[in-house]
Short mmCIF file of C-alpha atoms in Angstrom, two decimals:
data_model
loop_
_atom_site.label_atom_id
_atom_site.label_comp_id
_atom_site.label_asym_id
_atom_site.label_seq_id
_atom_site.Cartn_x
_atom_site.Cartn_y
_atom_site.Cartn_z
CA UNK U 1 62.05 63.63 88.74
CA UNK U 2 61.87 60.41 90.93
CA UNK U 3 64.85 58.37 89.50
CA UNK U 4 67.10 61.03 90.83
CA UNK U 5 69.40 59.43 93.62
CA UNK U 6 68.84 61.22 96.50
CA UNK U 7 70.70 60.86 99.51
CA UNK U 8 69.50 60.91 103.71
CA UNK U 9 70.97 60.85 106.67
CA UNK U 10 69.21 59.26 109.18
CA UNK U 11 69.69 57.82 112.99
CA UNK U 12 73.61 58.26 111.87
CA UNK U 13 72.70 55.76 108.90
CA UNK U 14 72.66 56.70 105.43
CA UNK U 15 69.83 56.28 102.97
CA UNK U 16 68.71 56.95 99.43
CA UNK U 17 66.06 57.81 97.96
CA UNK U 18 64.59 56.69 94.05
CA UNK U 19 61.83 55.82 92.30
CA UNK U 20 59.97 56.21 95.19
CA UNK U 21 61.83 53.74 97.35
CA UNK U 22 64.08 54.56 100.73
CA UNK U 23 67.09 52.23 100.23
CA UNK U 24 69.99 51.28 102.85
CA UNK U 25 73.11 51.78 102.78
CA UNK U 26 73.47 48.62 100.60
CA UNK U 27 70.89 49.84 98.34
CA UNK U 28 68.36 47.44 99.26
CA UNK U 29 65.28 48.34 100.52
CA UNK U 30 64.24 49.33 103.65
CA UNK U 31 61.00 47.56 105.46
CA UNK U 32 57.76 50.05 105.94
CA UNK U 33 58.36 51.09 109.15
CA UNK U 34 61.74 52.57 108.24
CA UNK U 35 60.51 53.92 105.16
CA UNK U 36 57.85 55.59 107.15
CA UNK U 37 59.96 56.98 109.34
CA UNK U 38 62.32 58.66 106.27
CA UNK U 39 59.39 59.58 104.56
CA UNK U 40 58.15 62.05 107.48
CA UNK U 41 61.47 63.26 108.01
CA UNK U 42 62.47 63.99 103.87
CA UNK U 43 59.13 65.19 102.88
CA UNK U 44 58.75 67.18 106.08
CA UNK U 45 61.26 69.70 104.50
CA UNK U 46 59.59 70.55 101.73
CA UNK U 47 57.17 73.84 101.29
CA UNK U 48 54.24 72.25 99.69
CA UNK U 49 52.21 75.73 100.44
CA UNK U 50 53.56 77.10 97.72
CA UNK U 51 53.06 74.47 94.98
CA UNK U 52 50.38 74.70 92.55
CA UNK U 53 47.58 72.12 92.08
CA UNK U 54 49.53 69.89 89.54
CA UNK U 55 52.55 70.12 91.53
CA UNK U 56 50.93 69.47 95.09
CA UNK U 57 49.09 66.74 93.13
CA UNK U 58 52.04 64.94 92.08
CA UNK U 59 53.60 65.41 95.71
CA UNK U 60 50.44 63.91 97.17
CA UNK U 61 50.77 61.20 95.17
CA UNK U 62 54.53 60.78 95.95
CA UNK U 63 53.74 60.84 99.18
CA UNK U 64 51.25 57.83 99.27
CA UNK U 65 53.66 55.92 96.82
CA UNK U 66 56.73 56.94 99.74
CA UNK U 67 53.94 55.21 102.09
CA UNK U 68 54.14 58.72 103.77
CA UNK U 69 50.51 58.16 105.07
CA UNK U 70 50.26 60.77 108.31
CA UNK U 71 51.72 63.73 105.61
CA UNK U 72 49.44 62.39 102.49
CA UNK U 73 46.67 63.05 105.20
CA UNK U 74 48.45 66.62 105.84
CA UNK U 75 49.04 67.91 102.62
CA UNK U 76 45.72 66.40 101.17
CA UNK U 77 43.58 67.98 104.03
CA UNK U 78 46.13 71.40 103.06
CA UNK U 79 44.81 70.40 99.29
CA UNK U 80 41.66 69.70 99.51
CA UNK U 81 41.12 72.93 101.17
CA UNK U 82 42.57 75.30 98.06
CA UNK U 83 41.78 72.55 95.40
CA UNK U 84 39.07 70.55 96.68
CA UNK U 85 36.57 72.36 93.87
CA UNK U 86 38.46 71.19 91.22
CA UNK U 87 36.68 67.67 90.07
CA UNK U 88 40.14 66.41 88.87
CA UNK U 89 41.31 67.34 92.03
CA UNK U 90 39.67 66.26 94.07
CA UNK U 91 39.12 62.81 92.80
CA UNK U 92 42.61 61.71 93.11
CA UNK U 93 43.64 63.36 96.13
CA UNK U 94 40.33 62.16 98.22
CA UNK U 95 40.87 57.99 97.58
CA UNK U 96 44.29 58.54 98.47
CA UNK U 97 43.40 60.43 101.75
CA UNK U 98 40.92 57.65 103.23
CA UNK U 99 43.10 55.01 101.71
CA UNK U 100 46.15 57.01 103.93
CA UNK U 101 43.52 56.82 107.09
CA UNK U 102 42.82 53.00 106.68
CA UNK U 103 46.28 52.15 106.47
CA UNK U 104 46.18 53.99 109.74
CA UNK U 105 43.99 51.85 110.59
CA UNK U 106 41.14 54.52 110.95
CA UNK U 107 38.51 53.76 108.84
CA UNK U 108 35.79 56.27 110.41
CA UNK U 109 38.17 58.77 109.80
CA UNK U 110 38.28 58.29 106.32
CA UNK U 111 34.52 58.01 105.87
CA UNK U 112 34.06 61.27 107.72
CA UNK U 113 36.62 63.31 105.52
CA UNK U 114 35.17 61.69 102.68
CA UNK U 115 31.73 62.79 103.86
CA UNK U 116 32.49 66.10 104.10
CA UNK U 117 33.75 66.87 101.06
CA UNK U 118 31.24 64.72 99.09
CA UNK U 119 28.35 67.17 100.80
CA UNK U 120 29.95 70.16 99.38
CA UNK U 121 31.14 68.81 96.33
CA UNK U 122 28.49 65.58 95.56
CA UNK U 123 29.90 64.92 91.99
CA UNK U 124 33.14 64.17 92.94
CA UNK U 125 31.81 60.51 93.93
CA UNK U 126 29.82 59.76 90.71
CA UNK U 127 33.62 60.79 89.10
CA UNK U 128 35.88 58.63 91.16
CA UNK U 129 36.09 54.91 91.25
CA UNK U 130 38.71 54.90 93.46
CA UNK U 131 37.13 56.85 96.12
CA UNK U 132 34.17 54.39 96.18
CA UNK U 133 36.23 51.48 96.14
CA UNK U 134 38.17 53.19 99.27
CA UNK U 135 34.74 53.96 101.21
CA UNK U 136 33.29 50.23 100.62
CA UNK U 137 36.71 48.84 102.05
CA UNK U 138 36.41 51.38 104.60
CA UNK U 139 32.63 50.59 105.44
CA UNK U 140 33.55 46.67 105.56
CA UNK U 141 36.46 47.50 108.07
CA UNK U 142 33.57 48.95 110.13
CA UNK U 143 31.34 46.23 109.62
CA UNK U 144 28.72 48.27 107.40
CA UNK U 145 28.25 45.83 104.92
CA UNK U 146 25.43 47.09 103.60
CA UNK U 147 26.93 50.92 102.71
CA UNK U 148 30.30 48.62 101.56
CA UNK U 149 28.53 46.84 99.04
CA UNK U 150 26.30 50.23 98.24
CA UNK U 151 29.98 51.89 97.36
CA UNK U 152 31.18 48.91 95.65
CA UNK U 153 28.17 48.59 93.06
CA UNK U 154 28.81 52.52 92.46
CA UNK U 155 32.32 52.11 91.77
CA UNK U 156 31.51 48.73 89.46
CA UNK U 157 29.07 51.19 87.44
CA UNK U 158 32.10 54.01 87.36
CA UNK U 159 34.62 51.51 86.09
CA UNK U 160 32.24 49.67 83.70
CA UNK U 161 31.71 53.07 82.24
CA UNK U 162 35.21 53.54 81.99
CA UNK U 163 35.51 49.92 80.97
CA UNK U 164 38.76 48.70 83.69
CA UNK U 165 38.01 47.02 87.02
CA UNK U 166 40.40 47.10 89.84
CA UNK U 167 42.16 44.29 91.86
CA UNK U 168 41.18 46.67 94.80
CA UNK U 169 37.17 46.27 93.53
CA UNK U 170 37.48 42.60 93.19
CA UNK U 171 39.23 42.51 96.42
CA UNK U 172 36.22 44.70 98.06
CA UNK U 173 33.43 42.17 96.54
CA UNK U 174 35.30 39.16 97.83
CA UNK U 175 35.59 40.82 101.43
CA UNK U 176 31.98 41.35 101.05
CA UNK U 177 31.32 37.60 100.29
CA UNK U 178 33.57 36.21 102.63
CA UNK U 179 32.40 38.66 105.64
CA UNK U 180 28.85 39.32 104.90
CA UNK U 181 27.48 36.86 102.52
CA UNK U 182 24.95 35.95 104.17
CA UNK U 183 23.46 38.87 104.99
CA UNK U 184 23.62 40.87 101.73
#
């Protein structure tokens, strides 16, 4: 679906779309800021109402690949709502949602959504690596080391189940050394 060659017009310049990239007019691509800016305005268009989980899953996750951060918040909060029951769910969409926040550079934001849905639905935490890795790196961009590292150690015991550790956990723990190791 993605390695169509999709075309859009833009501030009277032309751009494509593929693979998840914006490109120019020269095919190269664009920096983030454009590509923000094409992702609001090409995945604005589209009805994601009427999609069904799988397919408003994969659009999510376009959407966060597209760097599309403002409609991954959107459409996830749009998601979580109908889906948010469903473990699978859930568990990808809610990582991607307070990893979408930080990038906004609102990390309370993200632990509050989180929060929410992890009172109504607790499992989904003890399921998702990626959400825990996303709450310790948003706890250490708050300055709670102590919660960070809490998440990070949950997320180590997730993926050591699982048996595959993340750059993003290793990058967590060294954050946590660098920032706070004296204190933990």
């Amino acid at each position: 679906m993605n390695n169509i060659l999709r075309k859009i017009e833009y501030d009277d310049e032309t751009y494509y779309y593929v693979n998840n990239q914006f490109l120019d007019s020269n095919f190269l691509v664009v920096d983030t800021n454009t590509s923000q800016k094409l992702a609001n305005q090409y995945f604005k268009k589209i009805d994601y109402c009427s999609l069904n989980m799988l397919d408003l899953l994969n659009f999510i996750t376009e959407l966060k690949t597209a760097e599309a951060y403002l409609l991954v918040i959107e459409v996830g909060e749009y998601g979580m709502h109908k889906f948010g029951s469903d473990r699978e769910f859930a568990s990808i969409v809610l990582p991607m949602m307070t990893s979408s926040y930080r990038k906004l550079n609102m990390p309370r934001k993200a632990i509050n959504f989180a929060e929410v849905y992890l009172q109504k639905y607790p499992y989904i935490l003890r399921s998702s690596g990626a959400l825990c890795n996303s709450l310790a790196a948003a706890y250490c961009d708050i300055k709670d080391y102590h919660k960070a590292k809490r998440y990070a150690d949950l997320s180590f015991a997730i993926n050591k189940k699982d048996g595959k550790f993340s750059s993003e956990l290793h990058a967590v723990y060294a954050r946590l050394e660098q920032e706070a190791g004296e204190i933990l």
